Amino acid sequence: MRDKFLSWGIVLVLATWIVAILIRAHYWIPTLLSAIYALGVYNAYQSKHAILRNFPVLGYFRYFFESISPEMQQYFIERETDGKPFPRNQRSAVYRRAKNLSDTVAFGTQLEVNHRKYEGIKHSIYAKPPSEELPRVWVGGEQCTQPYHASLFNISAMSFGALSDRAQISLNRGAKKGNFYHNTGEGGISPYHLEGGDLCWQIGTGYFGCRDEEGKFNPDLFTKYSTLPNVKMIEIKLSQGAKPGHGGVLPGVKNTPEIAAIRHVTPGMTVISPPSHTSFSDAAGLLRFVQQLRELSGGKPVGFKLCIGDTKEFEDVCVQMNVLKIYPDFITIDGAEGGTGAAPPEFSDGVGMPLEPALIFVNRTLNNYNLRNKLRVIASGKVLTSLDILRAIAMGADMCNNARGFMFSLGCIQALRCNSNNCPTGVATQDKMLIKGLDVTDKSERVYHFHKNTLHTCNELIAAAGRSSYEEVDATMFMRGDEFDHLADLYFPDILGNVKQKARS
């Protein structure tokens, strides 16, 4: 194709020019062809792209279709139950709840209810009327002097930098109206987090917002921000489900001078947080750091977030809690299915424990060490729907955090461009032109309604199961498809056994 383009292309260009000169026509056609041919000649001899080298002009179509592949997949190929990480039917439910529209569907489920992966709730024939009061949970153990009455469902960690300023304002105003908290993410407290909503300030390995010039923890800066009335809880981030063992990543294209000033870093550079903390290196050090932050903040609830990996390490923390008599006020468990704006695919796909087994392990371990009644467990990691929330509670959680659901409520379309600064909805970008498309007044209302309507559906589900409160939610409420497989085996035995017996006889 390359040789044909070079030989026949020059012939076509010369012929077009000759015809245009002879008939004295407009010269835009031969001019355009000449420009295309010149571009093709350049591509034929460049060395970076093999496709363009072999197909000097047609090769661009490959890159064009690749760039719109997520949209093509989403709009023309996916079914309602397809799509990753979230299928279309779940995204649609969030959009409707955020807009305060009816979230009902017609004609029945599209799920394969006889599949072993199916999960459902065992309803009761003595269903109860749902409560109109949205559930809340007290956070703060015996060593906490400023306990916080949190919502059951809250905004998970998303930094300013990963998200735009208007996205953060919308989230915080929605949290204020709905009386739930907004996790800052590890990027520090920005002015856009201070719109009146409650905050959970996340302290990551980079100590952004409370670091000295060497990147180490600065107690004075921490005290300055942790004592703000908006800050209700402090969360030490040990690891994140989407990239456990890997520091957070802020691409240089998103690291504006404003963001750099908030984080105390150099603008324009890609910021990669260290993989672990410099303030401690073992379980005892972690707990002493928890105690230090609690004292510096004036007794506010302090906990830590992690994705479970080596289970022995979590058991060591539990042992040290009993030895030192230092207890965190909460532990946030992030699943390997959790989200991120930027991570190596091997970390997102192959590192960390999923949320459900992690919650079961943490709950049992805390019980084994007589610690479960001393702290709260928060589930984070693809907890999007009301069913997800109740499932997490049944597995041992007291509360839930979610990030991508609230992004959907802001208008996110799952374009999968969070790390490119090209988010088309203005949610996960620092491009001023794209950010202008996000209307704060409208989106903050959607954040509020998504939270309210999701928890209202939770109330309806536990009422349908005949339960009176969230304390009664447990694993016995749920049924799974693999149970149906077992029942089918009992009532429809495998006839191949008979075939084998006849063959032997």
Short mmCIF file of C-alpha atoms in Angstrom, two decimals:
data_model
loop_
_atom_site.label_atom_id
_atom_site.label_comp_id
_atom_site.label_asym_id
_atom_site.label_seq_id
_atom_site.Cartn_x
_atom_site.Cartn_y
_atom_site.Cartn_z
CA MET A 1 0.00 0.00 0.00
CA ARG A 2 2.88 2.37 0.79
CA ASP A 3 4.55 1.98 -2.61
CA LYS A 4 1.23 2.19 -4.45
CA PHE A 5 0.33 5.36 -2.58
CA LEU A 6 3.64 7.04 -3.43
CA SER A 7 3.56 6.10 -7.14
CA TRP A 8 -0.13 6.46 -7.96
CA GLY A 9 -0.60 9.39 -5.61
CA ILE A 10 1.83 11.65 -7.50
CA VAL A 11 0.18 10.68 -10.77
CA LEU A 12 -3.27 11.60 -9.40
CA VAL A 13 -2.04 14.93 -8.00
CA LEU A 14 -0.32 15.95 -11.26
CA ALA A 15 -3.33 14.91 -13.35
CA THR A 16 -5.69 16.92 -11.16
CA TRP A 17 -3.51 20.03 -11.42
CA ILE A 18 -3.27 19.69 -15.23
CA VAL A 19 -7.05 19.35 -15.58
CA ALA A 20 -7.68 22.29 -13.23
CA ILE A 21 -5.28 24.53 -15.17
CA LEU A 22 -6.70 23.55 -18.56
CA ILE A 23 -10.33 24.17 -17.63
CA ARG A 24 -9.47 27.09 -15.33
CA ALA A 25 -11.57 25.62 -12.53
CA HIS A 26 -11.27 26.31 -8.81
CA TYR A 27 -7.96 25.03 -7.47
CA TRP A 28 -9.18 23.84 -4.05
CA ILE A 29 -9.43 20.20 -5.16
CA PRO A 30 -5.82 19.82 -6.39
CA THR A 31 -4.61 21.89 -3.42
CA LEU A 32 -6.38 19.55 -0.99
CA LEU A 33 -5.04 16.46 -2.77
CA SER A 34 -1.52 17.92 -2.70
CA ALA A 35 -1.77 18.48 1.05
CA ILE A 36 -3.00 14.92 1.62
CA TYR A 37 -0.21 13.54 -0.57
CA ALA A 38 2.41 15.59 1.30
CA LEU A 39 1.10 14.25 4.60
CA GLY A 40 1.24 10.74 3.20
CA VAL A 41 4.82 11.17 2.03
CA TYR A 42 5.80 12.35 5.51
CA ASN A 43 4.07 9.37 7.13
CA ALA A 44 5.68 6.94 4.68
CA TYR A 45 9.15 7.90 5.89
CA GLN A 46 8.54 8.56 9.61
CA SER A 47 9.60 5.80 12.02
CA LYS A 48 7.26 6.06 15.04
CA HIS A 49 4.02 4.52 13.72
CA ALA A 50 4.15 1.33 11.64
CA ILE A 51 0.48 1.60 10.63
CA LEU A 52 0.94 5.10 9.17
CA ARG A 53 4.21 4.04 7.55
CA ASN A 54 2.50 1.21 5.68
CA PHE A 55 -0.85 2.99 5.15
CA PRO A 56 0.16 6.67 4.93
CA VAL A 57 -3.41 8.10 4.90
CA LEU A 58 -5.82 5.24 5.56
CA GLY A 59 -3.95 4.51 8.78
CA TYR A 60 -5.57 7.55 10.39
CA PHE A 61 -8.94 5.80 10.31
CA ARG A 62 -7.54 3.17 12.66
CA TYR A 63 -6.64 5.81 15.26
CA PHE A 64 -9.96 7.58 14.78
CA PHE A 65 -12.04 4.48 15.41
CA GLU A 66 -9.82 3.52 18.33
CA SER A 67 -10.45 6.95 19.90
CA ILE A 68 -14.22 6.53 19.76
CA SER A 69 -14.20 2.83 20.66
CA PRO A 70 -15.70 3.31 24.17
CA GLU A 71 -18.55 5.37 22.72
CA MET A 72 -19.18 2.87 19.91
CA GLN A 73 -19.21 0.05 22.44
CA GLN A 74 -21.54 1.91 24.80
CA TYR A 75 -24.05 3.28 22.28
CA PHE A 76 -24.27 0.55 19.64
CA ILE A 77 -23.03 -2.77 21.04
CA GLU A 78 -23.72 -3.02 24.78
CA ARG A 79 -26.94 -4.51 26.06
CA GLU A 80 -28.60 -3.11 29.18
CA THR A 81 -26.81 -5.64 31.38
CA ASP A 82 -23.43 -5.30 29.63
CA GLY A 83 -20.76 -2.69 30.16
CA LYS A 84 -17.78 -2.50 32.47
CA PRO A 85 -17.18 -1.47 35.17
CA PHE A 86 -20.90 -0.61 35.42
CA PRO A 87 -23.62 -1.90 33.05
CA ARG A 88 -26.04 0.45 31.38
CA ASN A 89 -29.01 -0.52 33.58
CA GLN A 90 -27.13 0.48 36.75
CA ARG A 91 -25.93 3.76 35.24
CA SER A 92 -29.46 4.52 34.08
CA ALA A 93 -30.83 3.90 37.57
CA VAL A 94 -28.34 6.41 39.00
CA TYR A 95 -29.22 9.00 36.37
CA ARG A 96 -32.95 8.67 37.09
CA ARG A 97 -32.52 8.83 40.85
CA ALA A 98 -30.18 11.81 40.53
CA LYS A 99 -32.77 13.63 38.41
CA ASN A 100 -35.47 12.64 40.94
CA LEU A 101 -37.39 10.79 38.22
CA SER A 102 -39.16 7.47 38.53
CA ASP A 103 -36.60 4.67 38.67
CA THR A 104 -39.05 1.92 37.75
CA VAL A 105 -38.43 -0.39 34.78
CA ALA A 106 -40.90 -2.10 32.47
CA PHE A 107 -41.52 -5.69 31.39
CA GLY A 108 -39.43 -7.47 34.02
CA THR A 109 -35.79 -8.23 34.71
CA GLN A 110 -33.21 -8.71 31.99
CA LEU A 111 -30.88 -10.65 34.30
CA GLU A 112 -30.27 -14.38 34.00
CA VAL A 113 -32.02 -15.27 37.25
CA ASN A 114 -31.18 -18.98 36.93
CA HIS A 115 -27.48 -18.23 36.63
CA ARG A 116 -25.26 -19.17 39.56
CA LYS A 117 -24.08 -15.51 39.87
CA TYR A 118 -27.61 -14.25 40.52
CA GLU A 119 -28.15 -12.66 43.94
CA GLY A 120 -31.45 -11.64 45.46
CA ILE A 121 -33.18 -10.82 48.72
CA LYS A 122 -35.55 -13.24 50.44
CA HIS A 123 -38.71 -11.21 50.79
CA SER A 124 -41.27 -11.84 53.49
CA ILE A 125 -45.00 -12.39 53.09
CA TYR A 126 -45.23 -10.18 56.19
CA ALA A 127 -43.51 -7.19 54.62
CA LYS A 128 -43.49 -3.97 56.60
CA PRO A 129 -44.03 -0.35 55.56
CA PRO A 130 -40.66 1.30 54.79
CA SER A 131 -39.28 3.94 57.12
CA GLU A 132 -39.13 7.50 55.80
CA GLU A 133 -36.17 8.32 58.04
CA LEU A 134 -32.81 7.83 56.34
CA PRO A 135 -30.39 5.66 58.38
CA ARG A 136 -27.46 7.12 60.31
CA VAL A 137 -24.54 5.65 62.24
CA TRP A 138 -22.48 7.04 65.13
CA VAL A 139 -18.72 7.03 64.46
CA GLY A 140 -16.35 7.48 67.38
CA GLY A 141 -15.08 5.02 69.95
CA GLU A 142 -14.27 5.40 73.62
CA GLN A 143 -11.09 7.39 72.86
CA CYS A 144 -12.91 9.90 70.64
CA THR A 145 -14.27 13.11 72.18
CA GLN A 146 -16.05 14.43 69.05
CA PRO A 147 -18.12 11.52 67.67
CA TYR A 148 -19.88 12.07 64.37
CA HIS A 149 -23.40 11.00 63.41
CA ALA A 150 -22.78 9.90 59.82
CA SER A 151 -25.13 8.88 57.05
CA LEU A 152 -25.14 5.22 56.07
CA PHE A 153 -24.09 6.22 52.52
CA ASN A 154 -21.42 8.81 51.73
CA ILE A 155 -19.12 10.16 49.01
CA SER A 156 -15.90 8.18 48.73
CA ALA A 157 -12.42 9.64 48.20
CA MET A 158 -11.93 11.76 45.06
CA SER A 159 -9.28 14.48 45.11
CA PHE A 160 -9.42 17.95 43.65
CA GLY A 161 -7.13 17.37 40.71
CA ALA A 162 -8.66 14.07 39.82
CA LEU A 163 -12.01 15.91 39.74
CA SER A 164 -12.65 19.48 38.60
CA ASP A 165 -13.42 22.42 40.87
CA ARG A 166 -17.08 22.51 39.81
CA ALA A 167 -17.43 18.79 40.42
CA GLN A 168 -16.09 19.20 43.97
CA ILE A 169 -18.37 22.18 44.67
CA SER A 170 -21.37 20.21 43.42
CA LEU A 171 -20.49 17.20 45.57
CA ASN A 172 -19.98 19.30 48.68
CA ARG A 173 -23.17 21.31 48.26
CA GLY A 174 -25.12 18.11 47.66
CA ALA A 175 -23.57 16.60 50.79
CA LYS A 176 -24.55 19.69 52.78
CA LYS A 177 -28.17 19.51 51.67
CA GLY A 178 -28.39 15.75 52.23
CA ASN A 179 -26.45 15.80 55.52
CA PHE A 180 -23.82 13.23 54.54
CA TYR A 181 -20.05 13.47 54.33
CA HIS A 182 -17.73 14.13 51.41
CA ASN A 183 -14.32 12.41 51.46
CA THR A 184 -11.66 14.81 50.17
CA GLY A 185 -9.38 12.19 48.66
CA GLU A 186 -5.66 12.33 49.32
CA GLY A 187 -5.15 15.61 47.42
CA GLY A 188 -5.82 17.82 50.44
CA ILE A 189 -8.60 20.23 51.38
CA SER A 190 -9.27 22.71 48.58
CA PRO A 191 -11.51 25.81 48.71
CA TYR A 192 -14.03 23.80 46.70
CA HIS A 193 -14.45 21.34 49.58
CA LEU A 194 -15.53 24.16 51.87
CA GLU A 195 -19.06 24.82 50.62
CA GLY A 196 -20.66 23.82 53.93
CA GLY A 197 -20.76 20.04 53.56
CA ASP A 198 -19.26 17.67 56.12
CA LEU A 199 -15.78 16.38 55.26
CA CYS A 200 -13.78 13.26 55.88
CA TRP A 201 -10.19 14.45 55.33
CA GLN A 202 -8.07 11.71 53.79
CA ILE A 203 -4.34 11.69 54.57
CA GLY A 204 -2.42 9.72 51.96
CA THR A 205 1.21 8.71 51.71
CA GLY A 206 2.09 12.06 50.10
CA TYR A 207 0.62 14.01 53.07
CA PHE A 208 -0.80 16.56 50.63
CA GLY A 209 -2.03 19.62 52.49
CA CYS A 210 -0.06 18.71 55.62
CA ARG A 211 3.48 18.07 54.34
CA ASP A 212 6.78 19.85 54.74
CA GLU A 213 9.23 20.69 51.95
CA GLU A 214 10.65 17.17 52.06
CA GLY A 215 7.22 15.56 51.70
CA LYS A 216 7.00 14.39 55.31
CA PHE A 217 4.09 14.85 57.71
CA ASN A 218 3.76 18.37 59.16
CA PRO A 219 1.82 18.38 62.49
CA ASP A 220 1.24 22.14 62.45
CA LEU A 221 -0.38 22.14 59.01
CA PHE A 222 -2.44 19.11 59.96
CA THR A 223 -3.74 20.85 63.09
CA LYS A 224 -4.62 23.95 61.07
CA TYR A 225 -6.93 22.04 58.73
CA SER A 226 -8.14 19.20 60.94
CA THR A 227 -9.68 21.62 63.43
CA LEU A 228 -11.88 23.22 60.76
CA PRO A 229 -15.54 22.78 61.72
CA ASN A 230 -16.29 21.14 58.31
CA VAL A 231 -13.84 18.30 59.04
CA LYS A 232 -15.76 15.62 60.92
CA MET A 233 -13.49 12.59 60.38
CA ILE A 234 -9.86 11.88 59.41
CA GLU A 235 -8.94 8.86 57.28
CA ILE A 236 -5.37 7.57 56.88
CA LYS A 237 -5.07 5.98 53.45
CA LEU A 238 -2.85 2.89 53.55
CA SER A 239 -3.88 1.46 50.20
CA GLN A 240 -6.54 1.82 47.52
CA GLY A 241 -8.47 -1.07 46.03
CA ALA A 242 -7.85 -0.15 42.39
CA LYS A 243 -4.07 0.04 42.90
CA PRO A 244 -3.03 -1.41 46.28
CA GLY A 245 0.67 -1.10 46.98
CA HIS A 246 0.95 1.70 44.41
CA GLY A 247 0.91 5.40 45.20
CA GLY A 248 -1.73 7.76 43.84
CA VAL A 249 -1.09 9.34 40.45
CA LEU A 250 -1.86 12.92 39.39
CA PRO A 251 -0.94 13.32 35.69
CA GLY A 252 1.16 16.40 34.99
CA VAL A 253 -1.46 17.76 32.59
CA LYS A 254 -3.88 17.97 35.54
CA ASN A 255 -1.35 19.46 37.98
CA THR A 256 -2.23 23.14 37.63
CA PRO A 257 -0.57 25.89 39.71
CA GLU A 258 -3.68 26.03 41.91
CA ILE A 259 -3.62 22.29 42.60
CA ALA A 260 0.14 22.36 43.18
CA ALA A 261 -0.29 25.13 45.78
CA ILE A 262 -2.94 23.11 47.64
CA ARG A 263 -0.77 19.98 47.62
CA HIS A 264 2.54 21.82 48.19
CA VAL A 265 4.17 20.33 45.08
CA THR A 266 5.68 21.67 41.82
CA PRO A 267 3.07 22.51 39.15
CA GLY A 268 3.10 20.70 35.82
CA MET A 269 4.87 17.58 37.05
CA THR A 270 3.26 14.15 37.33
CA VAL A 271 2.82 13.56 41.07
CA ILE A 272 3.17 9.96 42.25
CA SER A 273 2.59 9.39 45.94
CA PRO A 274 4.99 7.03 47.74
CA PRO A 275 3.71 3.44 48.00
CA SER A 276 3.74 3.60 51.82
CA HIS A 277 3.85 6.10 54.68
CA THR A 278 7.06 7.60 56.04
CA SER A 279 5.53 8.34 59.46
CA PHE A 280 5.35 4.66 60.43
CA SER A 281 6.56 1.29 59.22
CA ASP A 282 4.69 -1.28 61.33
CA ALA A 283 1.36 -1.95 63.05
CA ALA A 284 2.36 -0.27 66.31
CA GLY A 285 3.54 2.81 64.42
CA LEU A 286 0.25 3.00 62.52
CA LEU A 287 -1.78 2.96 65.74
CA ARG A 288 0.44 5.59 67.38
CA PHE A 289 -0.08 7.74 64.29
CA VAL A 290 -3.85 7.27 64.68
CA GLN A 291 -3.54 8.43 68.28
CA GLN A 292 -1.39 11.42 67.25
CA LEU A 293 -3.90 12.58 64.64
CA ARG A 294 -6.78 12.17 67.08
CA GLU A 295 -5.00 14.38 69.62
CA LEU A 296 -3.96 17.01 67.05
CA SER A 297 -7.53 17.21 65.68
CA GLY A 298 -9.06 17.75 69.10
CA GLY A 299 -10.52 14.27 69.51
CA LYS A 300 -12.23 13.79 66.14
CA PRO A 301 -12.81 10.26 64.76
CA VAL A 302 -9.67 8.89 63.10
CA GLY A 303 -9.43 5.66 61.13
CA PHE A 304 -7.57 4.11 58.23
CA LYS A 305 -8.42 2.79 54.79
CA LEU A 306 -6.90 -0.27 53.15
CA CYS A 307 -7.40 -2.98 50.58
CA ILE A 308 -6.78 -6.37 52.15
CA GLY A 309 -3.76 -8.18 50.76
CA ASP A 310 -1.56 -10.10 53.18
CA THR A 311 -4.09 -11.07 55.86
CA LYS A 312 -1.33 -11.60 58.43
CA GLU A 313 -0.60 -7.87 58.38
CA PHE A 314 -4.19 -7.00 59.31
CA GLU A 315 -4.09 -9.55 62.12
CA ASP A 316 -0.90 -7.89 63.39
CA VAL A 317 -2.75 -4.56 63.58
CA CYS A 318 -5.50 -6.21 65.60
CA VAL A 319 -2.95 -7.72 67.97
CA GLN A 320 -1.32 -4.34 68.50
CA MET A 321 -4.70 -2.71 69.20
CA ASN A 322 -5.08 -4.93 72.23
CA VAL A 323 -1.44 -4.53 73.28
CA LEU A 324 -1.31 -0.73 73.02
CA LYS A 325 -4.96 -0.12 73.88
CA ILE A 326 -5.20 2.25 70.92
CA TYR A 327 -8.29 1.76 68.80
CA PRO A 328 -9.14 3.49 65.51
CA ASP A 329 -12.66 4.84 65.32
CA PHE A 330 -13.28 3.24 61.94
CA ILE A 331 -11.64 1.07 59.29
CA THR A 332 -12.53 1.58 55.62
CA ILE A 333 -12.24 -1.60 53.55
CA ASP A 334 -11.71 -1.00 49.83
CA GLY A 335 -12.25 -3.84 47.39
CA ALA A 336 -10.02 -4.72 44.44
CA GLU A 337 -12.96 -3.73 42.21
CA GLY A 338 -12.70 -0.12 43.43
CA GLY A 339 -12.25 2.76 41.03
CA THR A 340 -9.42 5.14 40.20
CA GLY A 341 -8.57 7.93 37.80
CA ALA A 342 -5.19 6.45 36.89
CA ALA A 343 -3.51 3.11 37.63
CA PRO A 344 -1.37 0.51 35.81
CA PRO A 345 -3.71 -2.19 34.45
CA GLU A 346 -1.83 -4.97 36.24
CA PHE A 347 -2.63 -3.33 39.57
CA SER A 348 -6.30 -2.73 38.75
CA ASP A 349 -6.77 -6.24 37.35
CA GLY A 350 -4.52 -8.41 39.47
CA VAL A 351 -3.75 -7.03 42.94
CA GLY A 352 -5.85 -7.01 46.10
CA MET A 353 -8.81 -8.84 47.62
CA PRO A 354 -12.38 -8.17 46.38
CA LEU A 355 -14.74 -6.39 48.76
CA GLU A 356 -17.02 -9.25 49.79
CA PRO A 357 -14.38 -11.72 51.04
CA ALA A 358 -12.43 -8.80 52.52
CA LEU A 359 -15.43 -7.69 54.60
CA ILE A 360 -16.06 -11.24 55.80
CA PHE A 361 -12.40 -11.64 56.78
CA VAL A 362 -12.19 -8.27 58.56
CA ASN A 363 -15.44 -8.79 60.45
CA ARG A 364 -14.43 -12.26 61.66
CA THR A 365 -10.92 -11.16 62.59
CA LEU A 366 -12.18 -8.19 64.61
CA ASN A 367 -14.59 -10.50 66.41
CA ASN A 368 -11.83 -13.01 67.12
CA TYR A 369 -9.79 -10.29 68.83
CA ASN A 370 -12.82 -8.82 70.65
CA LEU A 371 -12.51 -5.54 68.74
CA ARG A 372 -15.67 -5.43 66.64
CA ASN A 373 -17.67 -3.34 69.13
CA LYS A 374 -14.89 -0.75 69.45
CA LEU A 375 -14.97 0.62 65.89
CA ARG A 376 -16.99 0.99 62.71
CA VAL A 377 -16.32 -0.79 59.43
CA ILE A 378 -16.91 1.19 56.23
CA ALA A 379 -17.27 -0.61 52.87
CA SER A 380 -15.87 1.05 49.76
CA GLY A 381 -15.54 -0.49 46.32
CA LYS A 382 -18.29 -0.56 43.68
CA VAL A 383 -21.06 -0.09 46.27
CA LEU A 384 -23.41 1.62 43.84
CA THR A 385 -26.98 0.38 44.28
CA SER A 386 -29.23 -0.14 47.29
CA LEU A 387 -28.72 -3.89 46.91
CA ASP A 388 -24.94 -3.36 47.01
CA ILE A 389 -25.28 -1.37 50.26
CA LEU A 390 -27.36 -4.05 51.97
CA ARG A 391 -25.02 -6.79 50.74
CA ALA A 392 -22.04 -4.93 52.23
CA ILE A 393 -23.86 -4.54 55.55
CA ALA A 394 -24.74 -8.23 55.53
CA MET A 395 -21.03 -9.03 55.05
CA GLY A 396 -20.05 -6.98 58.11
CA ALA A 397 -20.00 -3.29 57.19
CA ASP A 398 -21.63 -0.55 59.28
CA MET A 399 -21.60 2.10 56.53
CA CYS A 400 -20.72 2.50 52.86
CA ASN A 401 -18.81 4.94 50.67
CA ASN A 402 -19.15 5.30 46.91
CA ALA A 403 -17.32 7.42 44.35
CA ARG A 404 -18.37 6.46 40.83
CA GLY A 405 -22.09 6.51 41.61
CA PHE A 406 -21.79 10.14 42.68
CA MET A 407 -19.75 10.81 39.54
CA PHE A 408 -22.67 9.43 37.51
CA SER A 409 -24.98 11.78 39.39
CA LEU A 410 -22.75 14.65 38.20
CA GLY A 411 -23.21 13.50 34.60
CA CYS A 412 -20.28 11.11 34.11
CA ILE A 413 -20.95 8.86 31.10
CA GLN A 414 -18.21 6.27 31.81
CA ALA A 415 -16.13 7.55 28.88
CA LEU A 416 -13.03 5.98 30.51
CA ARG A 417 -10.93 9.12 30.01
CA CYS A 418 -10.37 10.13 33.62
CA ASN A 419 -6.57 9.99 33.24
CA SER A 420 -6.39 11.98 29.99
CA ASN A 421 -7.79 15.38 31.08
CA ASN A 422 -10.36 14.99 28.28
CA CYS A 423 -13.45 14.05 30.32
CA PRO A 424 -16.31 15.18 28.02
CA THR A 425 -18.66 16.04 30.92
CA GLY A 426 -16.24 18.28 32.86
CA VAL A 427 -16.18 15.96 35.89
CA ALA A 428 -12.68 14.45 35.79
CA THR A 429 -10.68 17.14 34.02
CA GLN A 430 -8.90 20.44 34.58
CA ASP A 431 -9.69 21.71 31.06
CA LYS A 432 -11.51 25.01 31.63
CA MET A 433 -13.53 24.70 28.43
CA LEU A 434 -14.85 21.26 29.37
CA ILE A 435 -15.49 22.25 32.99
CA LYS A 436 -17.81 25.05 31.83
CA GLY A 437 -20.32 22.43 30.74
CA LEU A 438 -20.94 21.37 34.36
CA ASP A 439 -23.65 23.47 36.03
CA VAL A 440 -23.10 23.51 39.81
CA THR A 441 -26.67 24.41 40.77
CA ASP A 442 -28.18 21.54 38.80
CA LYS A 443 -25.52 18.95 39.65
CA SER A 444 -25.54 19.60 43.40
CA GLU A 445 -29.27 18.88 43.40
CA ARG A 446 -28.64 15.64 41.54
CA VAL A 447 -26.03 14.59 44.11
CA TYR A 448 -28.56 15.22 46.86
CA HIS A 449 -31.36 13.31 45.14
CA PHE A 450 -29.14 10.33 44.25
CA HIS A 451 -28.17 9.91 47.89
CA LYS A 452 -31.71 10.35 49.18
CA ASN A 453 -33.42 8.07 46.66
CA THR A 454 -30.79 5.33 47.00
CA LEU A 455 -31.22 5.16 50.77
CA HIS A 456 -35.00 5.32 50.41
CA THR A 457 -34.81 2.20 48.22
CA CYS A 458 -32.64 0.58 50.92
CA ASN A 459 -35.46 1.21 53.39
CA GLU A 460 -37.94 -0.35 50.98
CA LEU A 461 -35.78 -3.46 50.53
CA ILE A 462 -35.32 -4.21 54.24
CA ALA A 463 -39.05 -3.61 54.76
CA ALA A 464 -39.83 -6.06 51.95
CA ALA A 465 -37.67 -8.60 53.77
CA GLY A 466 -39.74 -8.13 56.91
CA ARG A 467 -36.91 -6.45 58.82
CA SER A 468 -37.41 -3.41 61.05
CA SER A 469 -33.90 -1.96 61.14
CA TYR A 470 -30.44 -2.19 59.62
CA GLU A 471 -29.22 -4.06 62.69
CA GLU A 472 -31.32 -7.00 61.45
CA VAL A 473 -29.63 -7.10 58.04
CA ASP A 474 -27.46 -10.20 57.69
CA ALA A 475 -26.48 -12.86 55.17
CA THR A 476 -29.66 -14.87 55.80
CA MET A 477 -31.56 -12.16 53.89
CA PHE A 478 -29.86 -13.11 50.66
CA MET A 479 -30.06 -16.02 48.23
CA ARG A 480 -27.57 -16.84 45.51
CA GLY A 481 -27.70 -18.66 42.20
CA ASP A 482 -25.31 -21.38 43.26
CA GLU A 483 -27.92 -22.40 45.86
CA PHE A 484 -30.39 -22.91 43.00
CA ASP A 485 -27.84 -25.10 41.20
CA HIS A 486 -27.67 -27.30 44.27
CA LEU A 487 -31.48 -27.55 44.45
CA ALA A 488 -31.62 -28.41 40.76
CA ASP A 489 -29.15 -31.23 41.35
CA LEU A 490 -31.40 -32.62 44.09
CA TYR A 491 -34.63 -32.52 42.09
CA PHE A 492 -33.18 -33.20 38.63
CA PRO A 493 -30.36 -35.73 39.21
CA ASP A 494 -27.71 -36.21 36.58
CA ILE A 495 -28.89 -39.07 34.33
CA LEU A 496 -25.36 -39.70 33.09
CA GLY A 497 -24.86 -41.85 36.18
CA ASN A 498 -27.47 -44.27 34.85
CA VAL A 499 -25.85 -44.27 31.43
CA LYS A 500 -22.50 -45.20 32.93
CA GLN A 501 -24.05 -48.08 34.93
CA LYS A 502 -25.76 -49.51 31.83
CA ALA A 503 -22.52 -49.28 29.85
CA ARG A 504 -20.69 -51.28 32.51
CA SER A 505 -23.38 -53.97 32.57
#
